XYZ file of C-alpha atoms in Angstrom:
263
model
C 15.066 119.467 -127.434
C 12.157 117.882 -129.276
C 9.129 116.815 -127.289
C 6.974 113.717 -127.847
C 4.458 115.941 -129.659
C 7.220 117.257 -131.944
C 8.406 113.744 -132.765
C 4.916 112.445 -133.518
C 4.033 115.410 -135.726
C 7.317 114.907 -137.606
C 6.372 111.241 -138.114
C 2.918 112.240 -139.368
C 4.557 114.488 -141.963
C 7.012 111.790 -143.052
C 4.266 109.201 -143.395
C 2.084 111.574 -145.387
C 4.893 112.398 -147.803
C 5.702 108.710 -148.323
C 2.118 107.663 -148.989
C 1.327 110.764 -151.049
C 4.275 109.999 -153.342
C 2.691 106.622 -154.083
C -0.909 107.820 -154.360
C -0.182 110.632 -156.817
C 0.888 108.084 -159.442
C -1.922 105.552 -158.988
C -4.280 104.796 -161.850
C -7.866 103.646 -161.363
C -6.930 99.979 -161.695
C -4.302 100.492 -158.983
C -6.886 101.981 -156.649
C -9.045 98.876 -157.066
C -6.325 96.478 -155.955
C -6.830 94.499 -152.736
C -5.037 96.212 -149.861
C -3.473 94.776 -146.736
C -6.698 95.532 -144.855
C -9.147 92.661 -145.018
C -11.949 93.264 -147.522
C -10.732 96.765 -148.465
C -9.403 97.960 -151.786
C -6.646 100.565 -151.845
C -9.171 103.319 -152.556
C -11.172 102.312 -149.470
C -8.053 102.583 -147.316
C -7.520 106.086 -148.679
C -11.177 106.890 -148.022
C -10.777 105.762 -144.422
C -7.643 107.850 -143.967
C -9.180 110.865 -145.685
C -12.421 110.814 -143.711
C -10.432 110.247 -140.536
C -8.266 113.244 -141.366
C -11.374 115.387 -141.842
C -12.782 114.340 -138.457
C -9.401 114.762 -136.761
C -9.053 118.232 -138.246
C -12.501 119.253 -136.986
C -11.571 117.927 -133.532
C -8.285 119.828 -133.549
C -9.960 123.036 -134.734
C -12.534 122.763 -131.938
C -9.748 122.479 -129.360
C -7.955 125.488 -130.824
C -11.026 127.722 -130.932
C -12.990 126.470 -127.930
C -15.931 125.483 -130.135
C -17.893 122.263 -129.554
C -16.202 119.247 -131.070
C -17.695 117.095 -133.823
C -20.443 114.732 -132.686
C -21.770 111.445 -134.003
C -23.979 113.122 -136.585
C -21.001 115.043 -137.954
C -18.892 111.895 -138.192
C -21.649 109.906 -139.894
C -22.099 112.694 -142.423
C -18.391 112.668 -143.204
C -18.321 108.901 -143.647
C -21.401 108.943 -145.875
C -19.902 111.607 -148.117
C -16.625 109.723 -148.490
C -18.425 106.421 -149.067
C -20.191 108.022 -152.030
C -16.948 109.125 -153.697
C -15.314 107.364 -156.633
C -11.883 105.723 -156.224
C -10.206 108.681 -157.941
C -11.998 111.061 -155.566
C -10.823 108.972 -152.605
C -7.233 109.426 -153.727
C -7.504 113.151 -154.416
C -9.506 113.741 -151.250
C -6.975 111.898 -149.131
C -4.084 113.913 -150.545
C -5.782 117.254 -149.844
C -7.415 116.491 -146.502
C -4.527 114.712 -144.856
C -2.184 117.490 -145.965
C -4.441 119.998 -144.181
C -4.450 117.915 -141.007
C -0.668 117.582 -140.923
C -0.273 121.301 -141.629
C -2.640 122.093 -138.755
C -0.537 120.044 -136.343
C 2.661 121.615 -137.671
C 1.211 125.100 -137.152
C 0.851 124.588 -133.385
C 3.544 126.509 -131.547
C 5.565 125.011 -128.694
C 3.365 126.442 -125.949
C 0.191 125.157 -127.608
C 1.717 121.729 -128.176
C 2.447 121.566 -124.444
C -0.741 123.065 -123.011
C -3.675 122.439 -125.342
C -6.113 119.648 -124.519
C -8.158 117.886 -127.200
C -11.473 116.116 -126.663
C -11.373 113.087 -128.939
C -14.925 112.157 -128.068
C -14.239 108.544 -127.103
C -12.058 109.005 -124.005
C -13.137 109.987 -120.473
C -11.390 113.357 -120.669
C -9.465 115.566 -123.100
C -5.871 114.597 -123.871
C -2.712 116.483 -124.733
C -1.492 117.083 -128.263
C 1.006 114.227 -128.147
C -1.667 111.701 -127.194
C -4.130 112.910 -129.826
C -1.460 112.929 -132.533
C -0.255 109.478 -131.480
C -3.756 108.069 -131.986
C -3.708 109.475 -135.511
C -0.196 108.162 -136.132
C -1.237 104.664 -135.068
C -4.156 104.702 -137.487
C -2.175 106.321 -140.274
C 1.010 104.248 -140.127
C -0.793 100.898 -140.177
C -3.195 101.877 -142.942
C -0.269 103.365 -144.855
C 1.180 99.864 -144.795
C -2.180 98.484 -145.984
C -1.974 100.682 -149.073
C 1.730 100.218 -149.779
C 1.745 96.427 -149.443
C -0.661 96.238 -152.400
C 2.308 97.257 -154.561
C 5.264 95.991 -152.507
C 4.995 92.637 -150.703
C 8.035 93.587 -148.611
C 6.502 96.834 -147.321
C 7.133 97.728 -143.687
C 5.651 100.234 -141.270
C 7.503 103.493 -141.800
C 10.564 103.398 -139.490
C 9.968 106.754 -137.816
C 6.600 105.606 -136.492
C 7.724 102.302 -134.972
C 9.365 103.499 -131.727
C 6.578 106.040 -131.202
C 3.874 103.369 -131.344
C 5.476 100.463 -129.497
C 4.531 101.524 -125.985
C 0.863 102.052 -126.762
C 0.222 98.748 -128.489
C -0.665 97.056 -125.201
C -3.682 99.307 -124.860
C -4.978 98.136 -128.244
C -4.854 94.392 -127.611
C -8.339 94.230 -126.089
C -9.852 95.029 -129.484
C -7.203 93.639 -131.858
C -7.149 90.143 -130.319
C -9.382 87.103 -130.038
C -7.940 84.919 -127.265
C -10.835 82.504 -127.752
C -8.994 81.291 -130.841
C -6.749 79.326 -128.464
C -9.778 77.279 -127.330
C -9.135 77.790 -123.633
C -5.360 77.333 -123.703
C -3.389 79.711 -121.497
C 0.233 80.669 -121.880
C 2.742 83.408 -121.129
C 5.159 84.289 -123.910
C 8.457 86.105 -123.513
C 8.698 88.725 -126.272
C 12.123 89.985 -127.356
C 12.107 92.806 -129.905
C 14.892 94.640 -131.643
C 15.152 97.892 -133.625
C 14.347 99.228 -131.061
C 14.873 96.763 -128.251
C 12.018 95.846 -125.946
C 11.498 92.835 -123.661
C 8.172 92.011 -122.040
C 5.664 89.255 -121.464
C 2.480 88.467 -123.331
C -0.126 86.691 -121.231
C -2.710 84.749 -123.231
C -5.846 83.612 -121.428
C -9.382 84.935 -121.203
C -7.851 88.144 -122.491
C -4.466 89.208 -123.853
C -2.270 91.398 -121.665
C 1.230 92.827 -121.830
C 2.991 91.936 -118.567
C 6.486 91.989 -117.104
C 8.957 89.616 -118.735
C 8.312 86.156 -117.250
C 11.119 84.150 -115.685
C 9.631 80.845 -116.856
C 7.731 81.511 -120.082
C 5.755 78.915 -121.979
C 7.244 80.185 -125.200
C 9.284 82.959 -126.747
C 8.779 85.344 -129.652
C 11.789 87.066 -131.199
C 11.083 89.678 -133.863
C 11.893 93.112 -135.246
C 9.730 95.671 -133.445
C 8.111 96.610 -136.747
C 6.976 93.028 -137.266
C 5.514 92.885 -133.756
C 3.432 95.990 -134.495
C 2.024 94.288 -137.559
C 1.487 90.972 -135.786
C -0.447 92.637 -132.959
C -2.672 94.396 -135.487
C -3.352 91.446 -137.787
C -0.837 92.288 -140.523
C 1.807 89.570 -140.291
C 0.566 86.920 -142.704
C 3.095 84.353 -143.856
C 3.671 86.194 -147.130
C 4.512 89.404 -145.253
C 6.707 88.017 -142.466
C 10.311 89.270 -142.578
C 13.391 87.301 -141.637
C 14.180 87.242 -137.950
C 10.677 86.429 -136.694
C 10.729 83.227 -134.634
C 8.307 81.703 -132.150
C 9.361 78.778 -129.962
C 7.660 76.813 -127.203
C 3.998 75.970 -126.785
C 2.649 78.976 -128.735
C 3.392 79.020 -132.444
C 3.492 81.987 -134.778
C 0.349 80.662 -136.449
C -1.344 80.595 -133.007
C -0.471 84.263 -132.577
C -1.684 85.099 -136.070
C -5.064 83.581 -135.221
C -5.266 85.477 -131.928
C -4.369 88.872 -133.398
C -7.053 89.663 -135.942
C -6.333 93.402 -136.031
C -8.507 96.073 -137.631
């Protein structure tokens, strides 16, 4: 029976293969196109994913060997080196470095996937393989969309990642949302998702919280789960909103778009 770590690593491989198939055929003009990430070209998205893969791989290697993990100086050096690369180097570097990261996760045997703890450097304590890989999957799947939507306005977050990321999105809302955009208005929205199904509440006030489904909501949002992931991370502009997304009541879809600025 597959474990959460197994499923997430499988999703990392699938996402890499999908994005790599696109990137291998990109010309320089393609790499300079605006991406779905605000103010980033496609090559800059690939730079971000490639440098992130390099840092993630160093973190994973440290956990495997017991060596000290990468520190701030290491990370800044990685970012500086990638920032200095050309667009073509961003693409080639992403393909090679992310492949190595996925291979490193795949190489972990079942016992290691269950027992190893990884110090990510920004959490109070080390986490298990599933948690560390899920952080990478969250970053990768959404930035994969950023790159793909530059060439396909109907792009969607890769299906295998959606159910694996849904339950952690609540923990991201503190830094992907700006409740002040509602100018002091407060509301609780009933959220109904499908593919897969989820039902919960979204409380909008001084901060944004996921709560139990309210009995008397101020509004309701119905959407595919994939669209909710993109909405909550600032990627559901009008031109990229699929059929089946509907907001009713006192909070409109445009209100939610303003609140969720993403990353």
